[in-house]
mmCIF file of C-alpha atoms and ligand atoms in Angstrom:
data_model
loop_
_atom_site.group_PDB
_atom_site.id
_atom_site.type_symbol
_atom_site.label_atom_id
_atom_site.label_comp_id
_atom_site.label_asym_id
_atom_site.label_seq_id
_atom_site.Cartn_x
_atom_site.Cartn_y
_atom_site.Cartn_z
ATOM 1 C CA MET Y 879 14.898 2.022 18.798
ATOM 2 C CA LEU Y 880 15.403 0.857 15.213
ATOM 3 C CA GLN Y 881 17.709 3.199 13.325
ATOM 4 C CA ASP Y 882 19.779 2.432 10.268
ATOM 5 C CA SER Y 883 23.279 3.553 9.376
ATOM 6 C CA SER Y 884 21.894 6.505 7.364
ATOM 7 C CA GLY Y 885 20.108 7.733 10.483
ATOM 8 C CA ARG Y 886 16.620 6.737 9.310
ATOM 9 C CA ARG Y 887 14.344 5.776 12.190
ATOM 10 C CA ILE Y 888 12.136 2.822 11.464
ATOM 11 C CA ASP Y 889 8.763 3.140 13.154
ATOM 12 C CA TYR Y 890 6.422 1.676 10.550
ATOM 13 C CA LEU Y 891 5.627 -1.957 9.672
ATOM 14 C CA ARG Y 892 3.754 -2.823 6.542
ATOM 15 C CA ILE Y 893 2.385 -6.320 6.897
ATOM 16 C CA SER Y 894 0.939 -8.471 4.153
ATOM 17 C CA VAL Y 895 -1.647 -10.789 5.655
ATOM 18 C CA THR Y 896 -2.305 -12.806 2.512
ATOM 19 C CA ASP Y 897 -1.048 -13.223 -1.030
ATOM 20 C CA ARG Y 898 -4.578 -14.058 -2.225
ATOM 21 C CA CYS Y 899 -6.644 -11.481 -4.075
ATOM 22 C CA ASN Y 900 -10.164 -11.228 -5.472
ATOM 23 C CA LEU Y 901 -9.040 -8.977 -8.354
ATOM 24 C CA ARG Y 902 -6.344 -9.298 -11.014
ATOM 25 C CA CYS Y 903 -5.173 -5.772 -11.761
ATOM 26 C CA ILE Y 904 -3.275 -5.644 -15.039
ATOM 27 C CA TYR Y 905 -0.310 -3.785 -13.578
ATOM 28 C CA CYS Y 906 -0.072 -5.914 -10.449
ATOM 29 C CA MET Y 907 -0.821 -9.563 -11.237
ATOM 30 C CA PRO Y 908 1.458 -11.289 -13.738
ATOM 31 C CA SER Y 909 -0.623 -12.564 -16.668
ATOM 32 C CA GLN Y 910 0.795 -16.073 -16.317
ATOM 33 C CA GLY Y 911 -0.591 -16.156 -12.769
ATOM 34 C CA VAL Y 912 1.173 -16.387 -9.423
ATOM 35 C CA ARG Y 913 2.069 -19.506 -7.506
ATOM 36 C CA LEU Y 914 0.253 -19.121 -4.248
ATOM 37 C CA ILE Y 915 1.967 -19.568 -0.913
ATOM 38 C CA GLU Y 916 0.783 -22.685 0.913
ATOM 39 C CA TYR Y 917 -1.609 -21.899 3.762
ATOM 40 C CA LYS Y 918 0.639 -23.481 6.345
ATOM 41 C CA GLU Y 919 3.429 -21.098 5.353
ATOM 42 C CA ILE Y 920 1.290 -18.006 5.949
ATOM 43 C CA LEU Y 921 1.775 -16.318 9.291
ATOM 44 C CA ARG Y 922 -0.943 -16.960 11.857
ATOM 45 C CA TYR Y 923 -2.537 -13.966 13.535
ATOM 46 C CA GLU Y 924 -0.866 -14.835 16.844
ATOM 47 C CA GLU Y 925 2.499 -14.792 15.083
ATOM 48 C CA ILE Y 926 1.819 -11.407 13.498
ATOM 49 C CA ILE Y 927 0.686 -9.980 16.847
ATOM 50 C CA ARG Y 928 3.849 -11.261 18.480
ATOM 51 C CA ILE Y 929 6.019 -9.619 15.812
ATOM 52 C CA VAL Y 930 4.185 -6.309 16.202
ATOM 53 C CA ARG Y 931 4.520 -6.452 19.998
ATOM 54 C CA ILE Y 932 8.263 -6.975 19.705
ATOM 55 C CA ALA Y 933 8.589 -4.314 17.001
ATOM 56 C CA SER Y 934 6.658 -1.858 19.149
ATOM 57 C CA SER Y 935 9.108 -2.434 22.001
ATOM 58 C CA LEU Y 936 11.763 -1.285 19.485
ATOM 59 C CA GLY Y 937 9.878 1.912 18.648
ATOM 60 C CA VAL Y 938 7.453 0.891 15.886
ATOM 61 C CA LYS Y 939 4.314 3.033 16.201
ATOM 62 C CA LYS Y 940 2.458 2.474 12.966
ATOM 63 C CA VAL Y 941 1.232 -0.647 11.245
ATOM 64 C CA ARG Y 942 -0.452 -1.073 7.880
ATOM 65 C CA LEU Y 943 -2.146 -4.283 6.792
ATOM 66 C CA THR Y 944 -2.081 -5.100 3.134
ATOM 67 C CA GLY Y 945 -1.878 -8.028 0.743
ATOM 68 C CA GLY Y 946 -2.991 -9.466 -1.729
ATOM 69 C CA GLU Y 947 -6.377 -8.382 -0.558
ATOM 70 C CA PRO Y 948 -6.347 -8.148 3.252
ATOM 71 C CA LEU Y 949 -10.146 -8.270 3.575
ATOM 72 C CA ARG Y 950 -10.095 -11.698 1.947
ATOM 73 C CA ARG Y 951 -8.451 -13.100 5.037
ATOM 74 C CA ARG Y 952 -10.974 -14.443 7.525
ATOM 75 C CA ASP Y 953 -11.493 -12.633 10.861
ATOM 76 C CA ILE Y 954 -9.142 -9.781 10.029
ATOM 77 C CA THR Y 955 -10.836 -7.819 12.833
ATOM 78 C CA PHE Y 956 -9.339 -10.292 15.326
ATOM 79 C CA LEU Y 957 -5.900 -9.254 14.104
ATOM 80 C CA ILE Y 958 -6.733 -5.547 14.175
ATOM 81 C CA LYS Y 959 -8.024 -5.803 17.756
ATOM 82 C CA GLY Y 960 -4.906 -7.689 18.781
ATOM 83 C CA ILE Y 961 -2.616 -5.066 17.247
ATOM 84 C CA ALA Y 962 -4.683 -2.185 18.648
ATOM 85 C CA SER Y 963 -4.206 -3.542 22.156
ATOM 86 C CA ILE Y 964 -0.398 -3.378 21.927
ATOM 87 C CA ASP Y 965 1.135 -0.529 23.919
ATOM 88 C CA GLY Y 966 2.881 1.983 21.711
ATOM 89 C CA ILE Y 967 0.907 1.299 18.517
ATOM 90 C CA GLU Y 968 -0.652 4.627 17.555
ATOM 91 C CA GLU Y 969 -1.968 3.940 14.065
ATOM 92 C CA ILE Y 970 -3.342 0.924 12.241
ATOM 93 C CA GLY Y 971 -4.053 1.338 8.547
ATOM 94 C CA LEU Y 972 -5.383 -0.958 5.870
ATOM 95 C CA THR Y 973 -4.887 -0.884 2.099
ATOM 96 C CA THR Y 974 -7.736 -2.568 0.277
ATOM 97 C CA ASN Y 975 -9.290 -2.818 -3.156
ATOM 98 C CA GLY Y 976 -12.617 -2.072 -1.459
ATOM 99 C CA VAL Y 977 -14.501 -5.040 -2.894
ATOM 100 C CA LEU Y 978 -15.444 -6.345 0.560
ATOM 101 C CA LEU Y 979 -15.486 -3.004 2.320
ATOM 102 C CA ARG Y 980 -19.221 -2.567 2.407
ATOM 103 C CA LYS Y 981 -19.518 -5.696 4.511
ATOM 104 C CA TYR Y 982 -16.606 -4.966 6.861
ATOM 105 C CA ALA Y 983 -16.286 -1.170 7.218
ATOM 106 C CA SER Y 984 -18.054 -0.771 10.561
ATOM 107 C CA SER Y 985 -16.455 -3.817 12.170
ATOM 108 C CA LEU Y 986 -13.033 -2.589 11.022
ATOM 109 C CA LYS Y 987 -13.691 0.728 12.703
ATOM 110 C CA GLU Y 988 -14.910 -0.967 15.892
ATOM 111 C CA ALA Y 989 -11.859 -3.205 15.947
ATOM 112 C CA GLY Y 990 -9.579 -0.157 16.056
ATOM 113 C CA LEU Y 991 -8.626 0.577 12.443
ATOM 114 C CA THR Y 992 -7.548 4.214 12.197
ATOM 115 C CA ARG Y 993 -6.850 4.699 8.483
ATOM 116 C CA ILE Y 994 -7.991 3.238 5.213
ATOM 117 C CA ASN Y 995 -6.582 3.420 1.689
ATOM 118 C CA ILE Y 996 -8.782 2.221 -1.132
ATOM 119 C CA SER Y 997 -7.328 1.475 -4.541
ATOM 120 C CA LEU Y 998 -9.450 2.727 -7.411
ATOM 121 C CA ASP Y 999 -7.913 3.181 -10.840
ATOM 122 C CA SER Y 1000 -10.915 4.232 -12.876
ATOM 123 C CA LEU Y 1001 -14.289 5.857 -12.358
ATOM 124 C CA ASP Y 1002 -15.656 4.248 -15.488
ATOM 125 C CA PRO Y 1003 -17.378 0.881 -14.871
ATOM 126 C CA SER Y 1004 -16.185 -0.882 -18.008
ATOM 127 C CA ARG Y 1005 -12.638 0.406 -17.761
ATOM 128 C CA TYR Y 1006 -12.550 -0.516 -14.087
ATOM 129 C CA ARG Y 1007 -13.637 -4.032 -15.066
ATOM 130 C CA GLU Y 1008 -10.863 -4.240 -17.653
ATOM 131 C CA ILE Y 1009 -8.141 -2.952 -15.338
ATOM 132 C CA THR Y 1010 -9.112 -5.215 -12.466
ATOM 133 C CA GLY Y 1011 -9.868 -8.343 -14.478
ATOM 134 C CA GLY Y 1012 -13.609 -8.333 -13.792
ATOM 135 C CA GLY Y 1013 -14.161 -6.027 -10.794
ATOM 136 C CA ASP Y 1014 -17.495 -4.281 -10.240
ATOM 137 C CA ILE Y 1015 -17.007 -0.588 -9.510
ATOM 138 C CA GLU Y 1016 -20.425 -0.178 -7.854
ATOM 139 C CA THR Y 1017 -19.424 -2.591 -5.103
ATOM 140 C CA VAL Y 1018 -16.305 -0.546 -4.409
ATOM 141 C CA LEU Y 1019 -18.126 2.796 -4.463
ATOM 142 C CA CYS Y 1020 -20.676 1.406 -1.978
ATOM 143 C CA GLY Y 1021 -17.773 0.196 0.146
ATOM 144 C CA ILE Y 1022 -16.247 3.680 0.169
ATOM 145 C CA GLU Y 1023 -19.589 5.194 1.231
ATOM 146 C CA GLU Y 1024 -19.887 2.618 3.968
ATOM 147 C CA ALA Y 1025 -16.385 3.438 5.185
ATOM 148 C CA GLU Y 1026 -17.397 7.105 5.399
ATOM 149 C CA ARG Y 1027 -20.584 6.203 7.260
ATOM 150 C CA ALA Y 1028 -18.625 4.059 9.676
ATOM 151 C CA GLY Y 1029 -16.425 7.064 10.492
ATOM 152 C CA LEU Y 1030 -13.169 5.757 9.059
ATOM 153 C CA ARG Y 1031 -11.063 8.898 8.539
ATOM 154 C CA PRO Y 1032 -9.166 9.909 6.571
ATOM 155 C CA ILE Y 1033 -10.295 8.083 3.453
ATOM 156 C CA SER Y 1034 -7.479 7.869 0.945
ATOM 157 C CA ILE Y 1035 -8.079 6.805 -2.640
ATOM 158 C CA ASN Y 1036 -5.042 5.416 -4.463
ATOM 159 C CA MET Y 1037 -4.919 5.762 -8.231
ATOM 160 C CA VAL Y 1038 -2.061 4.529 -10.414
ATOM 161 C CA PRO Y 1039 -2.127 6.499 -13.680
ATOM 162 C CA VAL Y 1040 -0.877 4.367 -16.566
ATOM 163 C CA ARG Y 1041 -0.411 5.895 -20.004
ATOM 164 C CA GLY Y 1042 -2.964 4.735 -22.527
ATOM 165 C CA ILE Y 1043 -5.005 2.953 -19.880
ATOM 166 C CA ASN Y 1044 -6.544 5.451 -17.444
ATOM 167 C CA ASP Y 1045 -4.497 8.644 -17.754
ATOM 168 C CA ASN Y 1046 -7.429 10.534 -19.262
ATOM 169 C CA GLU Y 1047 -9.151 10.224 -15.869
ATOM 170 C CA ILE Y 1048 -6.490 12.068 -13.859
ATOM 171 C CA GLU Y 1049 -8.482 15.315 -13.902
ATOM 172 C CA ALA Y 1050 -11.729 13.548 -12.916
ATOM 173 C CA PHE Y 1051 -10.031 12.022 -9.882
ATOM 174 C CA ALA Y 1052 -8.574 15.396 -8.904
ATOM 175 C CA ARG Y 1053 -12.026 17.004 -9.185
ATOM 176 C CA LEU Y 1054 -13.401 14.574 -6.600
ATOM 177 C CA THR Y 1055 -11.658 16.717 -3.970
ATOM 178 C CA PHE Y 1056 -14.249 19.449 -4.624
ATOM 179 C CA GLU Y 1057 -17.014 17.054 -3.618
ATOM 180 C CA LYS Y 1058 -15.486 14.897 -0.897
ATOM 181 C CA PRO Y 1059 -12.935 15.268 1.900
ATOM 182 C CA TYR Y 1060 -10.865 12.449 0.410
ATOM 183 C CA ARG Y 1061 -7.150 12.233 -0.033
ATOM 184 C CA ILE Y 1062 -6.769 11.442 -3.719
ATOM 185 C CA ARG Y 1063 -3.299 9.993 -4.154
ATOM 186 C CA PHE Y 1064 -1.596 9.513 -7.487
ATOM 187 C CA ILE Y 1065 0.909 6.693 -7.237
ATOM 188 C CA GLU Y 1066 3.595 6.464 -9.888
ATOM 189 C CA PHE Y 1067 3.459 3.247 -11.837
ATOM 190 C CA MET Y 1068 6.454 1.122 -10.815
ATOM 191 C CA PRO Y 1069 8.294 -1.787 -12.466
ATOM 192 C CA ILE Y 1070 6.983 -4.344 -10.025
ATOM 193 C CA GLY Y 1071 4.168 -6.866 -10.139
ATOM 194 C CA ALA Y 1072 3.076 -7.648 -13.685
ATOM 195 C CA ARG Y 1073 6.579 -7.317 -15.136
ATOM 196 C CA GLU Y 1074 5.445 -7.964 -18.687
ATOM 197 C CA PHE Y 1075 3.008 -5.045 -18.450
ATOM 198 C CA TRP Y 1076 5.613 -2.536 -17.283
ATOM 199 C CA SER Y 1077 7.174 -0.323 -19.898
ATOM 200 C CA PRO Y 1078 8.860 3.059 -19.545
ATOM 201 C CA GLU Y 1079 6.337 4.390 -22.081
ATOM 202 C CA ARG Y 1080 3.430 3.554 -19.775
ATOM 203 C CA TYR Y 1081 5.038 5.314 -16.819
ATOM 204 C CA ILE Y 1082 3.770 8.847 -16.092
ATOM 205 C CA PRO Y 1083 5.941 11.037 -13.871
ATOM 206 C CA GLU Y 1084 4.431 13.167 -11.126
ATOM 207 C CA GLU Y 1085 5.302 16.350 -13.015
ATOM 208 C CA GLU Y 1086 3.064 15.383 -15.908
ATOM 209 C CA VAL Y 1087 0.187 14.319 -13.640
ATOM 210 C CA ARG Y 1088 0.496 17.618 -11.833
ATOM 211 C CA LYS Y 1089 0.445 19.656 -15.046
ATOM 212 C CA ARG Y 1090 -2.747 17.955 -16.104
ATOM 213 C CA ILE Y 1091 -4.332 18.633 -12.723
ATOM 214 C CA GLU Y 1092 -3.306 22.268 -12.870
ATOM 215 C CA THR Y 1093 -5.383 22.711 -16.021
ATOM 216 C CA ILE Y 1094 -8.314 22.670 -13.557
ATOM 217 C CA GLY Y 1095 -6.829 25.192 -11.155
ATOM 218 C CA ARG Y 1096 -3.710 26.116 -9.222
ATOM 219 C CA LEU Y 1097 -2.586 23.739 -6.496
ATOM 220 C CA GLU Y 1098 -1.391 25.118 -3.186
ATOM 221 C CA PRO Y 1099 0.437 23.312 -0.378
ATOM 222 C CA SER Y 1100 -2.153 21.517 1.732
ATOM 223 C CA GLY Y 1101 -0.541 22.198 5.082
ATOM 224 C CA LEU Y 1102 -1.067 18.527 5.783
ATOM 225 C CA ASN Y 1103 1.903 17.065 7.499
ATOM 226 C CA SER Y 1104 2.008 13.421 6.492
ATOM 227 C CA ASN Y 1105 5.046 11.570 7.689
ATOM 228 C CA GLY Y 1106 4.602 9.022 4.914
ATOM 229 C CA PRO Y 1107 5.731 9.142 1.299
ATOM 230 C CA ALA Y 1108 2.787 11.225 0.040
ATOM 231 C CA ARG Y 1109 3.172 14.950 -0.506
ATOM 232 C CA TYR Y 1110 -0.159 16.728 -0.346
ATOM 233 C CA TRP Y 1111 -1.576 19.718 -2.211
ATOM 234 C CA ARG Y 1112 -5.053 21.156 -2.611
ATOM 235 C CA PHE Y 1113 -7.182 23.360 -4.783
ATOM 236 C CA PRO Y 1114 -8.103 26.497 -2.830
ATOM 237 C CA GLY Y 1115 -11.492 25.859 -1.215
ATOM 238 C CA ALA Y 1116 -11.581 22.117 -1.953
ATOM 239 C CA TRP Y 1117 -12.707 19.638 0.689
ATOM 240 C CA GLY Y 1118 -10.125 17.061 -0.081
ATOM 241 C CA VAL Y 1119 -6.430 17.024 -0.862
ATOM 242 C CA ILE Y 1120 -4.305 15.666 -3.685
ATOM 243 C CA GLY Y 1121 -1.291 13.534 -2.905
ATOM 244 C CA PHE Y 1122 1.635 12.356 -4.988
ATOM 245 C CA ILE Y 1123 3.547 9.201 -4.188
ATOM 246 C CA SER Y 1124 6.386 9.266 -6.621
ATOM 247 C CA ALA Y 1125 8.771 6.437 -5.934
ATOM 248 C CA ILE Y 1126 10.598 6.985 -9.212
ATOM 249 C CA SER Y 1127 10.650 10.686 -10.109
ATOM 250 C CA ASN Y 1128 10.807 12.034 -6.580
ATOM 251 C CA HIS Y 1129 11.860 9.108 -4.484
ATOM 252 C CA PHE Y 1130 11.573 9.302 -0.738
ATOM 253 C CA CYS Y 1131 14.286 6.752 0.136
ATOM 254 C CA ASN Y 1132 16.075 9.150 2.481
ATOM 255 C CA GLU Y 1133 12.885 9.468 4.541
ATOM 256 C CA CYS Y 1134 11.901 5.811 4.348
ATOM 257 C CA ASN Y 1135 10.762 4.707 7.804
ATOM 258 C CA ARG Y 1136 9.402 1.252 7.072
ATOM 259 C CA LEU Y 1137 10.011 -2.456 7.004
ATOM 260 C CA ARG Y 1138 7.729 -4.847 5.168
ATOM 261 C CA ILE Y 1139 6.696 -8.284 6.322
ATOM 262 C CA THR Y 1140 5.473 -10.702 3.687
ATOM 263 C CA SER Y 1141 2.559 -13.028 4.362
ATOM 264 C CA ASP Y 1142 4.984 -15.953 4.658
ATOM 265 C CA GLY Y 1143 6.964 -14.209 7.354
ATOM 266 C CA LYS Y 1144 9.915 -12.630 5.570
ATOM 267 C CA ILE Y 1145 11.074 -9.178 6.557
ATOM 268 C CA ARG Y 1146 11.721 -7.184 3.435
ATOM 269 C CA PRO Y 1147 13.793 -4.106 4.215
ATOM 270 C CA CYS Y 1148 13.052 -2.437 0.857
ATOM 271 C CA LEU Y 1149 10.212 -2.973 -1.619
ATOM 272 C CA PHE Y 1150 12.683 -2.923 -4.495
ATOM 273 C CA SER Y 1151 15.360 -5.210 -3.137
ATOM 274 C CA GLU Y 1152 15.131 -8.990 -3.074
ATOM 275 C CA THR Y 1153 16.871 -9.187 0.312
ATOM 276 C CA GLU Y 1154 14.563 -10.920 2.790
ATOM 277 C CA ILE Y 1155 15.043 -12.199 6.317
ATOM 278 C CA ASP Y 1156 12.933 -15.157 7.329
ATOM 279 C CA LEU Y 1157 11.243 -14.903 10.730
ATOM 280 C CA LYS Y 1158 9.528 -18.286 10.581
ATOM 281 C CA PRO Y 1159 12.390 -20.524 11.676
ATOM 282 C CA VAL Y 1160 12.601 -18.511 14.903
ATOM 283 C CA LEU Y 1161 8.843 -18.002 15.266
ATOM 284 C CA ARG Y 1162 8.053 -21.675 14.756
ATOM 285 C CA GLY Y 1163 11.238 -23.132 16.150
ATOM 286 C CA GLY Y 1164 10.667 -22.017 19.725
ATOM 287 C CA GLY Y 1165 12.902 -18.942 19.439
ATOM 288 C CA ASN Y 1166 12.613 -16.233 22.077
ATOM 289 C CA ASP Y 1167 11.728 -12.562 21.718
ATOM 290 C CA GLU Y 1168 15.377 -11.473 21.809
ATOM 291 C CA GLU Y 1169 16.089 -13.556 18.697
ATOM 292 C CA LEU Y 1170 13.196 -11.906 16.878
ATOM 293 C CA MET Y 1171 14.453 -8.502 17.987
ATOM 294 C CA ARG Y 1172 17.844 -9.371 16.523
ATOM 295 C CA LEU Y 1173 16.264 -10.267 13.176
ATOM 296 C CA LEU Y 1174 14.332 -6.990 13.082
ATOM 297 C CA SER Y 1175 17.539 -5.082 13.857
ATOM 298 C CA LEU Y 1176 19.402 -7.057 11.203
ATOM 299 C CA ALA Y 1177 16.731 -6.128 8.644
ATOM 300 C CA VAL Y 1178 17.234 -2.468 9.498
ATOM 301 C CA GLU Y 1179 20.996 -2.879 9.062
ATOM 302 C CA CYS Y 1180 20.376 -4.437 5.625
ATOM 303 C CA LYS Y 1181 18.100 -1.628 4.492
ATOM 304 C CA PRO Y 1182 19.549 -0.213 1.251
ATOM 305 C CA SER Y 1183 20.047 3.544 1.221
ATOM 306 C CA GLY Y 1184 18.011 3.835 -1.994
ATOM 307 C CA HIS Y 1185 16.384 1.794 -4.741
ATOM 308 C CA GLY Y 1186 18.072 3.187 -7.856
ATOM 309 C CA LEU Y 1187 15.018 2.718 -10.093
ATOM 310 C CA THR Y 1188 14.608 5.069 -13.022
ATOM 311 C CA PRO Y 1189 11.829 5.453 -15.591
ATOM 312 C CA ASP Y 1190 14.048 3.495 -17.992
ATOM 313 C CA THR Y 1191 14.294 0.458 -15.769
ATOM 314 C CA ARG Y 1192 13.579 -2.556 -17.924
ATOM 315 C CA ALA Y 1193 11.200 -5.273 -16.816
ATOM 316 C CA ASN Y 1194 13.985 -7.842 -16.603
ATOM 317 C CA ASN Y 1195 15.767 -5.655 -14.029
ATOM 318 C CA SER Y 1196 12.672 -5.175 -11.924
ATOM 319 C CA VAL Y 1197 11.559 -6.872 -8.732
ATOM 320 C CA LEU Y 1198 10.954 -10.614 -8.917
ATOM 321 C CA ARG Y 1199 8.462 -11.248 -6.118
ATOM 322 C CA PRO Y 1200 5.014 -10.130 -7.360
ATOM 323 C CA MET Y 1201 3.490 -7.159 -5.566
ATOM 324 C CA SER Y 1202 0.602 -9.263 -4.232
ATOM 325 C CA LYS Y 1203 3.174 -11.490 -2.515
ATOM 326 C CA ILE Y 1204 5.162 -8.624 -0.998
ATOM 327 C CA GLY Y 1205 2.326 -6.406 0.121
ATOM 328 C CA GLY Y 1206 2.109 -3.066 -1.668
HETATM 329 N N1 LIG C 1007 -5.205 -5.375 -2.777
HETATM 330 C C1 LIG C 1007 -5.009 -4.181 -2.060
HETATM 331 C C2 LIG C 1007 -5.182 -2.974 -2.941
HETATM 332 O O1 LIG C 1007 -5.202 -3.120 -4.170
HETATM 333 O O2 LIG C 1007 -5.277 -1.881 -2.389
HETATM 334 C C3 LIG C 1007 -3.684 -4.117 -1.326
HETATM 335 C C4 LIG C 1007 -2.469 -4.634 -2.044
HETATM 336 S S1 LIG C 1007 -1.989 -3.733 -3.488
HETATM 337 C C5 LIG C 1007 -0.563 -4.609 -3.981
HETATM 338 C C6 LIG C 1007 -1.390 -2.230 -2.750
HETATM 339 C C7 LIG C 1007 -1.194 -1.062 -3.675
HETATM 340 O O3 LIG C 1007 -0.147 -1.372 -4.580
HETATM 341 C C8 LIG C 1007 -2.396 -0.695 -4.511
HETATM 342 O O4 LIG C 1007 -2.731 0.667 -4.279
HETATM 343 C C9 LIG C 1007 -1.923 -0.871 -5.935
HETATM 344 O O5 LIG C 1007 -2.478 0.075 -6.808
HETATM 345 C C10 LIG C 1007 -0.435 -0.684 -5.787
HETATM 346 N N2 LIG C 1007 0.344 -1.293 -6.873
HETATM 347 C C11 LIG C 1007 0.358 -2.581 -7.278
HETATM 348 N N3 LIG C 1007 1.205 -2.747 -8.322
HETATM 349 C C12 LIG C 1007 1.741 -1.536 -8.581
HETATM 350 C C13 LIG C 1007 2.669 -1.039 -9.548
HETATM 351 N N4 LIG C 1007 3.237 -1.831 -10.455
HETATM 352 N N5 LIG C 1007 2.977 0.276 -9.522
HETATM 353 C C14 LIG C 1007 2.419 1.102 -8.618
HETATM 354 N N6 LIG C 1007 1.536 0.693 -7.659
HETATM 355 C C15 LIG C 1007 1.192 -0.596 -7.661
HETATM 356 FE FE1 LIG C 1008 -5.182 -7.396 -6.008
HETATM 357 FE FE2 LIG C 1008 -4.445 -5.060 -5.010
HETATM 358 FE FE3 LIG C 1008 -2.913 -6.313 -6.818
HETATM 359 FE FE4 LIG C 1008 -5.223 -5.291 -7.604
HETATM 360 S S1 LIG C 1008 -3.475 -4.137 -6.800
HETATM 361 S S2 LIG C 1008 -4.462 -7.348 -8.074
HETATM 362 S S3 LIG C 1008 -6.454 -5.575 -5.851
HETATM 363 S S4 LIG C 1008 -3.337 -7.011 -4.791
#
């Protein structure tokens, strides 16, 4: 079992399968661009499957694939099938921008995907295009419909409200829960990714998002027991639920149950700390499973007890590795 010195049990791996992306979201991709990781440095599927198998023998039960854009990586269903066949893995999720979802939704489901999160920051086509650096919202909406048709449940929609950019759409997103059984999740904007775009003024705390939503109607506890960072509420009678993921105003560090693995094979014990432990020398140097187990345990030992970010964090104190290279 993986347990850190604060007693947190680590049973969740968040794996970035690529640092490549087909969008350039203003809050995520640095405007000067990102130096891409060389292909040969990116973990092969067999290597990822081996890591998950070893992690599962240490008690990891849940895996989420992310990126960059995970659906940009070829034959992702091969990886999902491989992970699904590992004893002890109970959940496999994917976080995607949805651009390629229409094409892949049913094969993802068949391969064994159990959860999907789709990032969507605007419901307005031209604003969506601006935020994403050219994305076409219709493609994403069709992808979401296809995911529903394919039976991927639950469908979670992630929205990052940013002041002056899309905050006037908070209520519209919340209203979607009257029409669809989606989990609409408001993620607090964080000082990570496009560092030059971050400013404390653009950050909107959960409390403010909530107040705006409650102009529509009272929220009640959803009764949904998620053991992730989201806390869920609902409008009485609504089909869907509303979640808040508030890494800054209501941080969940004391419940953090995850390790991240970057696409180039570094374990990152905390999203907001630059500490990384490289698995590749062992993976590619003929190391055995015990050595990999030791590195996973070491990463858990190095896990900081909290991130210490505040709304006033300045960009030059924020995380260096871009979000697309860590895996959000
Ligand atoms: N490309 C996929 C996507 O967009 O869903 C997966 C990777 S993306 C880095 C994962 C999540 O990180 C997305 O929901 C995105 O909105 C979120 N994200 C990226 N930069 C962020 C930031 N600065 N603050 C808050 N969330 C951020
Ligand atoms: Fe790409 Fe996701 Fe970052 Fe947008 S948030 S640029 S889709 S990795």
